[in-house]
Structure formats: C-alpha cells, structure tokens
CSV table of C-alpha atoms and ligand atoms in Angstrom, one decimal:
chain,number,residue,atom,x,y,z
A,35,MET,CA,137.3,46.1,116.4
A,36,SER,CA,134.6,46.0,119.1
A,37,THR,CA,131.2,44.8,117.9
A,38,THR,CA,129.6,48.1,119.1
A,39,GLU,CA,131.5,50.1,116.6
A,40,THR,CA,129.6,51.7,113.7
A,41,ILE,CA,130.0,51.1,110.0
A,42,LEU,CA,128.7,53.3,107.2
A,43,ILE,CA,128.4,51.8,103.7
A,44,VAL,CA,128.1,54.0,100.6
A,45,GLY,CA,126.0,52.2,98.0
A,46,GLY,CA,122.9,49.9,98.4
A,47,GLY,CA,123.5,47.6,95.5
A,48,VAL,CA,124.1,43.8,95.8
A,49,ILE,CA,127.6,44.4,97.1
A,50,GLY,CA,126.7,47.1,99.7
A,51,LEU,CA,123.7,45.2,101.0
A,52,SER,CA,125.6,41.8,101.2
A,53,ILE,CA,128.4,43.4,103.2
A,54,ALA,CA,125.8,45.2,105.4
A,55,LEU,CA,124.1,42.0,106.2
A,56,GLU,CA,127.3,40.1,107.0
A,57,LEU,CA,128.5,42.9,109.3
A,58,ARG,CA,125.2,43.2,111.0
A,59,LEU,CA,125.0,39.4,111.7
A,60,ARG,CA,128.4,39.8,113.4
A,61,GLY,CA,127.0,42.4,115.7
A,62,ALA,CA,128.0,45.8,114.2
A,63,GLU,CA,125.8,48.9,113.9
A,64,VAL,CA,125.4,49.4,110.2
A,65,THR,CA,124.0,52.2,108.0
A,66,VAL,CA,123.7,52.1,104.2
A,67,LEU,CA,123.4,55.3,102.3
A,68,SER,CA,122.2,54.9,98.7
A,69,ARG,CA,121.2,57.4,96.1
A,70,ASP,CA,118.7,55.1,94.4
A,71,LEU,CA,118.4,51.4,95.3
A,72,GLN,CA,116.6,50.7,92.0
A,73,GLN,CA,119.5,52.2,90.0
A,74,ALA,CA,121.7,49.4,91.2
A,75,ALA,CA,123.2,47.1,88.5
A,76,GLY,CA,122.0,44.3,90.7
A,77,TYR,CA,118.4,44.9,89.3
A,78,ALA,CA,119.6,45.1,85.7
A,79,ALA,CA,121.7,41.9,85.7
A,80,ALA,CA,121.0,38.5,84.3
A,81,GLY,CA,121.9,36.7,87.5
A,82,MET,CA,124.2,34.1,86.0
A,83,LEU,CA,126.7,32.5,88.4
A,84,ALA,CA,129.0,31.7,85.6
A,85,PRO,CA,132.8,31.8,86.3
A,86,GLN,CA,133.3,29.0,83.7
A,87,ALA,CA,130.9,30.3,80.9
A,88,GLU,CA,132.3,33.8,81.4
A,89,ALA,CA,135.8,32.2,80.6
A,90,ILE,CA,137.6,33.9,83.4
A,91,PRO,CA,141.2,32.9,83.0
A,92,PRO,CA,142.9,30.9,85.7
A,93,GLY,CA,144.3,33.0,88.6
A,94,PRO,CA,143.0,34.8,91.7
A,95,MET,CA,139.9,36.2,90.0
A,96,LEU,CA,138.8,32.7,88.9
A,97,ASP,CA,139.6,31.3,92.4
A,98,LEU,CA,137.5,34.1,93.9
A,99,CYS,CA,134.6,33.4,91.5
A,100,LEU,CA,134.7,29.7,92.0
A,101,TRP,CA,134.7,30.1,95.8
A,102,SER,CA,131.8,32.5,95.6
A,103,ARG,CA,129.8,30.1,93.4
A,104,SER,CA,130.4,27.4,96.0
A,105,LEU,CA,129.1,29.7,98.8
A,106,TYR,CA,125.8,30.4,96.9
A,107,PRO,CA,123.5,27.6,97.9
A,108,GLY,CA,124.2,28.1,101.6
A,109,TRP,CA,124.0,31.9,101.4
A,110,ILE,CA,120.6,31.7,99.6
A,111,ASN,CA,119.3,29.2,102.1
A,112,LYS,CA,120.3,31.6,104.9
A,113,LEU,CA,118.6,34.6,103.1
A,114,GLU,CA,115.4,32.6,102.4
A,115,ALA,CA,115.2,31.3,105.9
A,116,MET,CA,115.6,34.9,107.3
A,117,THR,CA,113.0,36.4,105.0
A,118,GLY,CA,110.7,33.7,103.8
A,119,LEU,CA,111.2,35.2,100.3
A,120,THR,CA,112.6,33.1,97.4
A,121,ALA,CA,115.7,34.3,95.7
A,122,GLY,CA,115.3,32.1,92.7
A,123,TYR,CA,118.6,30.1,92.9
A,124,TRP,CA,118.6,27.5,90.2
A,125,GLY,CA,121.5,25.1,89.6
A,126,CYS,CA,120.5,24.7,86.0
A,127,GLY,CA,124.0,24.6,84.5
A,128,ILE,CA,125.1,26.6,81.5
A,129,LEU,CA,125.4,25.5,77.9
A,130,ALA,CA,127.8,27.4,75.7
A,131,PRO,CA,127.1,26.6,72.0
A,132,VAL,CA,129.5,27.5,69.3
A,133,TYR,CA,129.1,28.0,65.5
A,134,ASP,CA,132.8,27.1,64.8
A,135,ILE,CA,134.6,24.3,66.5
A,136,PRO,CA,137.6,25.7,68.4
A,137,PRO,CA,141.0,24.6,67.0
A,138,SER,CA,142.1,22.9,70.2
A,139,LEU,CA,139.5,21.6,72.6
A,140,ASP,CA,142.0,20.1,75.1
A,141,SER,CA,143.8,23.3,75.8
A,142,ASP,CA,140.6,25.3,76.5
A,143,SER,CA,140.5,25.7,80.2
A,144,ARG,CA,136.7,26.3,80.0
A,145,ALA,CA,136.0,22.8,78.8
A,146,ALA,CA,134.2,21.1,81.6
A,147,TYR,CA,132.4,18.9,79.1
A,148,TRP,CA,132.6,19.2,75.3
A,149,LEU,CA,129.4,18.2,73.4
A,150,ASP,CA,129.7,17.5,69.7
A,151,ARG,CA,127.0,18.6,67.3
A,152,HIS,CA,124.8,15.5,67.8
A,153,ALA,CA,125.1,15.6,71.6
A,154,ILE,CA,124.4,19.3,72.0
A,155,GLN,CA,121.3,19.1,69.7
A,156,HIS,CA,120.1,16.2,71.8
A,157,HIS,CA,120.8,18.2,75.0
A,158,GLU,CA,118.8,21.2,73.7
A,159,PRO,CA,116.7,20.3,70.6
A,160,SER,CA,115.6,23.9,69.8
A,161,LEU,CA,119.1,25.1,69.2
A,162,SER,CA,120.0,26.5,65.7
A,163,SER,CA,121.1,24.0,63.2
A,164,GLU,CA,124.2,26.2,62.7
A,165,VAL,CA,125.5,25.1,66.2
A,166,MET,CA,128.4,22.8,65.7
A,167,GLY,CA,129.0,21.8,69.3
A,168,GLY,CA,129.5,23.5,72.7
A,169,TYR,CA,130.6,23.4,76.3
A,170,TRP,CA,128.5,22.2,79.1
A,171,PHE,CA,129.2,23.7,82.5
A,172,PRO,CA,127.0,21.8,85.0
A,173,ASP,CA,128.3,23.7,88.0
A,174,ASP,CA,127.5,27.2,86.7
A,175,ALA,CA,124.1,28.3,87.9
A,176,GLN,CA,121.8,31.3,88.1
A,177,VAL,CA,119.8,33.3,90.6
A,178,ASP,CA,116.8,35.5,89.9
A,179,ASN,CA,118.8,38.7,90.7
A,180,ARG,CA,115.7,40.9,91.2
A,181,ALA,CA,114.3,38.3,93.7
A,182,LEU,CA,117.7,38.2,95.3
A,183,MET,CA,117.8,42.0,95.7
A,184,ARG,CA,114.3,41.9,97.3
A,185,SER,CA,115.3,39.1,99.7
A,186,LEU,CA,118.6,40.8,100.5
A,187,PHE,CA,117.0,44.1,101.2
A,188,THR,CA,114.4,42.5,103.4
A,189,ALA,CA,117.1,40.6,105.3
A,190,VAL,CA,119.1,43.7,105.8
A,191,GLN,CA,116.2,45.7,107.1
A,192,ASP,CA,114.8,42.9,109.3
A,193,SER,CA,118.2,42.4,110.9
A,194,GLY,CA,118.4,46.1,112.0
A,195,VAL,CA,120.5,47.8,109.4
A,196,THR,CA,119.5,51.4,108.8
A,197,VAL,CA,119.0,51.9,105.0
A,198,GLN,CA,118.8,55.5,103.8
A,199,ASP,CA,117.6,55.4,100.2
A,200,GLY,CA,117.5,58.6,98.1
A,201,GLU,CA,120.5,60.1,99.8
A,202,THR,CA,123.6,60.9,97.7
A,203,VAL,CA,127.0,61.0,99.2
A,204,VAL,CA,128.8,63.9,97.6
A,205,ALA,CA,132.1,63.7,99.4
A,206,LEU,CA,134.2,61.6,101.8
A,207,LEU,CA,135.5,63.9,104.5
A,208,HIS,CA,139.0,63.1,105.9
A,209,GLN,CA,141.7,64.3,108.1
A,210,GLY,CA,145.1,62.9,107.2
A,211,ASP,CA,144.7,59.2,106.5
A,212,ARG,CA,141.3,58.7,108.3
A,213,VAL,CA,137.8,59.3,106.9
A,214,THR,CA,136.0,61.4,109.4
A,215,GLY,CA,132.5,61.5,107.8
A,216,VAL,CA,130.6,61.6,104.6
A,217,GLN,CA,128.8,64.6,103.3
A,218,THR,CA,125.5,63.9,101.6
A,219,ASP,CA,123.1,66.1,99.7
A,220,ARG,CA,121.1,66.3,103.0
A,221,SER,CA,123.5,66.1,105.9
A,222,THR,CA,126.7,64.7,107.3
A,223,TRP,CA,127.1,61.1,108.6
A,224,GLN,CA,129.9,59.8,110.8
A,225,ALA,CA,131.0,56.2,111.7
A,226,ASP,CA,134.0,54.3,112.9
A,227,HIS,CA,134.5,52.5,109.6
A,228,TYR,CA,133.4,53.1,106.1
A,229,VAL,CA,132.9,51.0,103.0
A,230,LEU,CA,132.8,52.3,99.5
A,231,ALA,CA,130.5,50.1,97.4
A,232,ALA,CA,129.0,52.6,95.0
A,233,GLY,CA,129.4,50.4,91.9
A,234,ALA,CA,130.0,52.2,88.6
A,235,TRP,CA,129.8,55.5,90.4
A,236,SER,CA,132.6,54.8,92.9
A,237,GLY,CA,135.0,57.1,90.9
A,238,ASP,CA,132.8,60.1,91.9
A,239,LEU,CA,134.0,59.8,95.5
A,240,LEU,CA,137.6,58.5,95.2
A,241,PRO,CA,140.1,58.3,92.3
A,242,VAL,CA,139.6,54.6,91.8
A,243,PRO,CA,139.8,53.3,88.2
A,244,VAL,CA,136.2,52.2,88.0
A,245,HIS,CA,134.0,53.2,85.0
A,246,PRO,CA,130.6,52.3,83.7
A,247,ARG,CA,130.2,49.7,81.0
A,248,LYS,CA,126.6,49.8,79.8
A,249,GLY,CA,124.6,46.6,79.2
A,250,GLN,CA,121.2,46.6,77.4
A,251,MET,CA,118.8,43.7,78.1
A,252,LEU,CA,115.4,42.5,77.2
A,253,ALA,CA,113.0,39.8,78.3
A,254,VAL,CA,110.6,37.6,76.3
A,255,GLN,CA,107.9,35.3,77.6
A,256,ALA,CA,108.1,31.7,76.4
A,257,PRO,CA,104.8,29.8,76.2
A,258,THR,CA,104.4,28.1,79.5
A,259,GLY,CA,103.6,24.4,79.9
A,260,LYS,CA,105.4,23.4,76.6
A,261,THR,CA,108.2,20.9,76.6
A,262,LEU,CA,110.2,23.2,74.3
A,263,SER,CA,110.9,25.6,77.1
A,264,LEU,CA,114.5,26.2,77.9
A,265,LYS,CA,115.9,24.4,80.9
A,266,GLN,CA,119.4,25.8,81.2
A,267,VAL,CA,121.2,29.1,80.4
A,268,LEU,CA,122.5,29.4,76.8
A,269,PHE,CA,125.8,31.4,76.7
A,270,GLY,CA,126.7,32.1,73.1
A,271,SER,CA,129.0,34.6,71.4
A,272,GLU,CA,128.0,38.1,72.6
A,273,ILE,CA,124.6,36.8,73.6
A,274,TYR,CA,123.0,34.8,76.4
A,275,LEU,CA,119.6,33.5,77.2
A,276,VAL,CA,118.7,33.0,80.8
A,277,PRO,CA,115.4,31.2,81.4
A,278,ARG,CA,113.5,31.7,84.6
A,279,ARG,CA,111.2,29.1,86.0
A,280,ASP,CA,108.1,31.1,85.1
A,281,GLY,CA,108.9,31.0,81.4
A,282,ARG,CA,110.4,34.4,81.2
A,283,ILE,CA,113.7,34.4,79.2
A,284,ILE,CA,116.3,37.2,79.9
A,285,VAL,CA,118.2,38.1,76.8
A,286,GLY,CA,121.5,40.0,77.2
A,287,ALA,CA,123.6,41.9,76.9
A,288,THR,CA,125.3,44.6,75.0
A,289,SER,CA,128.7,45.9,76.3
A,290,GLU,CA,129.1,49.6,75.5
A,291,ALA,CA,131.7,52.2,76.6
A,292,VAL,CA,129.2,55.1,76.4
A,293,GLY,CA,129.6,56.5,80.0
A,294,PHE,CA,126.3,56.8,81.9
A,295,THR,CA,124.2,57.3,78.7
A,296,PRO,CA,120.8,56.0,79.7
A,297,GLY,CA,118.2,54.1,77.6
A,298,ASN,CA,117.8,51.2,75.2
A,299,THR,CA,118.7,52.0,71.6
A,300,ALA,CA,117.4,50.5,68.4
A,301,ALA,CA,120.8,49.2,67.5
A,302,GLY,CA,121.3,47.6,70.9
A,303,VAL,CA,117.9,45.8,70.9
A,304,ARG,CA,118.4,44.8,67.2
A,305,SER,CA,121.7,43.1,68.0
A,306,LEU,CA,120.3,41.3,71.0
A,307,LEU,CA,117.3,40.0,69.0
A,308,GLU,CA,119.3,39.0,65.9
A,309,ARG,CA,121.8,37.0,68.0
A,310,ALA,CA,119.2,35.5,70.2
A,311,ILE,CA,117.0,34.3,67.3
A,312,ARG,CA,120.1,33.0,65.4
A,313,LEU,CA,121.0,30.9,68.4
A,314,TYR,CA,117.5,29.8,69.5
A,315,PRO,CA,115.2,30.3,66.5
A,316,VAL,CA,111.9,29.5,68.3
A,317,LEU,CA,112.3,32.7,70.3
A,318,GLU,CA,111.2,34.8,67.3
A,319,THR,CA,107.6,34.2,68.1
A,320,TYR,CA,107.8,35.0,71.8
A,321,PRO,CA,106.3,38.3,72.9
A,322,ILE,CA,108.8,40.9,74.2
A,323,GLN,CA,108.0,41.8,77.8
A,324,GLU,CA,110.5,44.4,78.9
A,325,LEU,CA,113.6,46.3,77.9
A,326,TRP,CA,116.1,47.8,80.3
A,327,TRP,CA,119.7,48.7,80.8
A,328,GLY,CA,122.3,49.0,83.5
A,329,PHE,CA,125.9,50.0,84.2
A,330,ARG,CA,128.6,47.4,85.1
A,331,PRO,CA,131.4,48.8,87.2
A,332,ILE,CA,134.5,47.9,85.1
A,333,THR,CA,138.2,48.2,86.1
A,334,PRO,CA,141.2,48.1,83.9
A,335,ASP,CA,141.9,44.4,84.5
A,336,GLU,CA,138.1,43.5,84.8
A,337,ALA,CA,138.6,42.3,88.4
A,338,PRO,CA,137.1,43.9,91.5
A,339,ILE,CA,138.9,46.3,93.9
A,340,LEU,CA,138.6,44.9,97.4
A,341,GLY,CA,140.0,45.7,100.8
A,342,PHE,CA,142.3,48.4,101.9
A,343,SER,CA,142.1,52.0,100.6
A,344,PRO,CA,144.3,55.0,101.0
A,345,TYR,CA,142.4,55.7,104.3
A,346,GLN,CA,142.9,53.5,107.4
A,347,ASN,CA,139.2,53.1,108.2
A,348,LEU,CA,137.8,52.9,104.6
A,349,ALA,CA,137.4,49.6,102.9
A,350,LEU,CA,136.8,49.3,99.1
A,351,ALA,CA,134.4,46.9,97.5
A,352,THR,CA,133.8,47.9,94.0
A,353,GLY,CA,134.6,47.2,90.3
A,354,HIS,CA,132.8,43.8,90.1
A,355,TYR,CA,132.1,44.3,86.4
A,356,ARG,CA,130.3,41.3,84.9
A,357,ASN,CA,130.3,39.2,88.1
A,358,GLY,CA,129.0,41.2,91.0
A,359,ILE,CA,126.0,39.0,91.6
A,360,LEU,CA,128.2,36.0,91.6
A,361,LEU,CA,130.8,37.6,93.9
A,362,ALA,CA,128.4,39.0,96.5
A,363,PRO,CA,128.8,36.3,99.1
A,364,ALA,CA,132.6,36.1,98.9
A,365,THR,CA,133.0,39.8,98.9
A,366,ALA,CA,130.8,40.1,102.0
A,367,LEU,CA,132.9,37.5,103.9
A,368,LEU,CA,136.2,39.0,102.8
A,369,ILE,CA,135.3,42.6,103.8
A,370,ALA,CA,133.7,41.6,107.1
A,371,ASP,CA,136.8,39.5,108.0
A,372,MET,CA,139.0,42.5,107.2
A,373,ILE,CA,137.0,45.0,109.2
A,374,PHE,CA,136.3,42.7,112.2
A,375,ALA,CA,139.6,40.8,112.4
A,376,GLY,CA,142.1,42.7,110.2
A,377,LYS,CA,142.3,39.4,108.2
A,378,THR,CA,143.9,39.7,104.8
A,379,SER,CA,143.4,36.6,102.8
A,380,PRO,CA,145.5,36.1,99.6
A,381,LEU,CA,142.3,36.7,97.6
A,382,LEU,CA,141.9,40.1,99.2
A,383,ALA,CA,145.5,41.0,98.7
A,384,HIS,CA,145.4,40.1,95.0
A,385,HIS,CA,142.4,42.4,94.5
A,386,CYS,CA,143.9,45.4,96.4
A,387,HIS,CA,143.7,48.8,94.7
A,388,THR,CA,147.5,49.0,94.9
A,389,ARG,CA,147.8,46.8,91.8
A,390,PHE,CA,146.9,50.0,89.9
A,391,GLY,CA,149.7,52.0,91.6
A,392,PHE,CA,147.9,53.7,94.6
A,393,LYS,CA,149.2,53.9,98.1
A,394,GLU,CA,148.0,51.5,100.8
A,395,HIS,CA,147.2,51.6,104.5
A,396,GLU,CA,147.2,48.3,106.3
A,397,SER,CA,144.7,48.8,109.1
A,398,THR,CA,141.0,49.4,109.4
B,646,FAD,P1,125.4,48.6,91.9
B,646,FAD,O1,124.6,47.3,92.0
B,646,FAD,O2,125.4,49.3,90.7
B,646,FAD,O3,124.9,49.5,93.2
B,646,FAD,C1,125.6,50.7,93.4
B,646,FAD,C2,124.6,51.5,94.3
B,646,FAD,O4,125.3,52.6,94.8
B,646,FAD,C3,123.4,52.0,93.5
B,646,FAD,O5,122.2,51.8,94.2
B,646,FAD,C4,123.7,53.5,93.5
B,646,FAD,O6,122.5,54.3,93.5
B,646,FAD,C5,124.5,53.8,94.7
B,646,FAD,N1,125.4,54.9,94.6
B,646,FAD,C6,126.2,55.3,93.6
B,646,FAD,N2,126.8,56.4,93.9
B,646,FAD,C7,126.3,56.8,95.1
B,646,FAD,C8,126.6,58.0,95.9
B,646,FAD,N3,127.5,58.9,95.6
B,646,FAD,N4,125.9,58.1,97.1
B,646,FAD,C9,125.1,57.1,97.5
B,646,FAD,N5,124.8,56.0,96.7
B,646,FAD,C10,125.4,55.9,95.6
B,646,FAD,N6,126.8,39.9,87.4
B,646,FAD,C11,126.7,38.6,87.6
B,646,FAD,O7,127.3,38.1,88.5
B,646,FAD,N7,126.0,37.8,86.8
B,646,FAD,C12,125.3,38.3,85.7
B,646,FAD,O8,124.7,37.6,85.0
B,646,FAD,C13,125.4,39.7,85.5
B,646,FAD,N8,124.7,40.3,84.4
B,646,FAD,C14,124.8,41.6,84.3
B,646,FAD,C15,124.1,42.2,83.2
B,646,FAD,C16,124.0,43.5,83.0
B,646,FAD,C17,123.3,44.1,81.9
B,646,FAD,C18,124.7,44.4,84.0
B,646,FAD,C19,124.6,45.9,83.8
B,646,FAD,C20,125.4,43.8,85.0
B,646,FAD,C21,125.5,42.4,85.2
B,646,FAD,N9,126.2,41.8,86.2
B,646,FAD,C22,126.1,40.5,86.4
B,646,FAD,C23,127.1,42.7,87.0
B,646,FAD,C24,126.5,43.0,88.3
B,646,FAD,O9,125.2,43.5,88.2
B,646,FAD,C25,127.3,44.1,89.0
B,646,FAD,O10,128.7,43.7,89.0
B,646,FAD,C26,126.9,44.4,90.4
B,646,FAD,O11,125.5,44.6,90.4
B,646,FAD,C27,127.6,45.5,91.0
B,646,FAD,O12,127.1,45.7,92.3
B,646,FAD,P2,127.4,47.0,93.2
B,646,FAD,O13,126.7,46.8,94.4
B,646,FAD,O14,128.9,47.2,93.2
B,646,FAD,O15,126.9,48.2,92.3
B,647,LIG,N1,127.7,38.7,83.3
B,647,LIG,C1,126.8,39.0,82.2
B,647,LIG,C2,126.9,40.4,81.9
B,647,LIG,O1,127.6,41.2,82.6
B,647,LIG,O2,126.3,40.8,80.9
C-alpha cells in the first residue's frame, strides 16, 4: 500500500490503539472509532505478561506470546520516550505456588524452576503454610495496564491519529468482497483499509466466534514501607495477586460465561477474597480499595483471531482472551506488516479465522 492511504480501526482498546500507533508511525492516516474507551478490557485487566504462568501449551499461541513478551521492554521504552508517561513495566517474575505437588515435575512444560516447600517459603515468607512448593517464572512480568492505556492513548493522539470516542459502529458496509465504509450511530466513515478490533463485542459486527468471558477483580492496599510487601506476582489456582510498586495489590479474577452481565457479585468477590487470603494470609487485614469487572474476548480455542477476513481490505485483530495486554506489541507488528507489505508470517497464518471454517481473502 501507499503510505498516504487511510485506515479505520473499530475499537479503541489496547489492541486497536497499539495497531493504530504502529500504522501511524509507518506513515498511514489512521482513525480509531470507539464506543467507550473506558469500557475496554485493557482497563479491567491485571497486566500480567505471563505466557508461562498462564500455562499456554506449546504451539503457535505460546510462540506468539513468548515473542510478544520479548518485545515488551523495547515497546514500553518507545511509548515512555514518546509520551513522558510511565507505563509501569516491572520484570518482577511470577511465582506459582501449589497446595499439592504435581505427580510429574519433569514433564510439566511450565516448569522453568521448581521450588520445594522450603525454597518457596524462603522466596516469599508470607505465603500460606499450606503451600507445598511452586514454580518460579523469572521471565514473566507485569505492566500497570491502566498506566499503559494512558500512555498508549497519549502516544496515539500525539502522533496524529484521530480518535473518535463515544461513537458506536453499528454496521460494516460492503460491496462484494470489499468493505466500503462503516455506519455508526452518528455518521458514515470511509477508508482504504479497515481493522476490526472491538474485543468481546466483535461478534456484533461480523460472525466471528468471539464471546465475552467476564472477570471480576478487586484491589487492596498493602501497608507501604513494610518489608512484608509482595515483590512478585503470585499466580495460584484460580487466583492471582499482582502487586504494584505503590503497595496496591490487584486480586483476580473470576471467569464467568454470563454474557455481558455487568457488576461485581457477592459470590464473585467472596471467591476472590477466600482464595487470596488462603494463599497470602496477611492480606486479610488490608483495606479493600476498589472492585471492578471486565469482559475478555474468548474464542473457541482461546487463541486470538488475526489477519485476513472474508473481506479483502478488512483485517481482524480480536479474541485475545486472557492475554491481550501481553499480545499487544506482537499483534500491532503483525497487522501492520500485513496491511503495509502483505506479509503473512506463520504466526499470522496459524491465527487466521479460517481455522474455524470461514472463507479467506488473501489481499488487503
Ligand atoms: P477491549 O480492550 O475490550 O477494547 C475493545 C474496545 O472496542 C472497547 O473500547 C469498546 O468500547 C470498543 N467497541 C466495541 N464494540 C464497538 C463498536 N461496535 N463500535 C465502536 N467501538 C466498539 N490480558 C493480559 O495480557 N494479562 C492480564 O493479566 C489480563 N488480565 C485480565 C483480567 C481481566 C479481569 C480481564 C477482563 C481481562 C484480562 N486480560 C489480560 C485480557 C485483556 O484485557 C484483553 O484480552 C484485551 O484488553 C483485549 O483488548 P481489545 O482491544 O481486543 O478489547
Ligand atoms: N490473564 C488473567 C486474566 O485474564 O484473568
């Protein structure tokens, strides 16, 4: 494509904004339309960069996640240099304690380092005495996802991307196999290329198999200045604790197939608190700061849908499920390479929507 062509991105979450920035830095004219920037799962997330702790099985998805994790420090440096705003990247590692020792440690592909009971209690003295051991993933990390979203948004705006917040795309208009515009609740927009990055809502605009998977979260405030304070992420069974540098600890998350039902529930919050206190008992005295929830965009195989769509000039970047924060830099590069140079890396090909049986067009 010529760099003066125009690109319209539907969705201003972490994926839409990351793609917008990459395309803009390569010289394109980019517009982002988003119903509600604050509704994005990017604000609700925990910010773990955790391909190993999340136990993603070996294969293209793990390759994609590991590559994206490796891109993170450079990507954050670039964002912070552009904006002067911190994005809270912290290479703190992730500790995954267990209450029962797995039957076979050697065959567990997650096992970067196994710590026995003595070693793990030494590593994190405030862990529950029920913990029998755990995995240590020194290369998994975290980013303060809200700070990241602010930094990304500022970089996108400063670089000259047009961001239209509060505008809902109600239909993709098309003639034959080309998208000719998008109809919003206010007007019609046209561009040469389009990207669908509407997260859990993507299925409203195209029959992609993407659905919401709700996650409830809460935050507590650890006393600051105490040596007890958590220094790495704890990733337990159906619970994780993500400490921020200011003493805030993010506790997550439920995983509920309840559609777009909003709100925190008593049962959701109880399950988070019970599991968190069991794993890290000192937390029971920490004041609760905040409760919130968000919608992960899940696909049938829990991997994203990237690249070609049924329309020649529409790219898909959706369905990042539990790992959209992690996958933002890699997704941005892959989609920009595809739109600019028609490049289809094996990672893109593996994540094409056609794996779910839809028809494909091979140009942009
Ligand atoms: P979103 O961030 O949801 O953004 C979609 C945007 O599109 C929204 O702003 C929405 O308003 C807009 N939109 C939707 N429909 C339309 C329309 N019709 N017209 C215009 N705009 C529209 N990932 C990690 O990597 N690490 C984590 O630790 C992590 N923890 C998580 C914890 C929770 C509780 C949740 C919910 C998610 C978590 N995730 C995590 C997943 C991550 O947040 C998502 O995968 C990621 O945010 C998806 O990004 P997205 O841009 O595709 O979608
Ligand atoms: N990746 C953590 C979550 O989705 O809850």
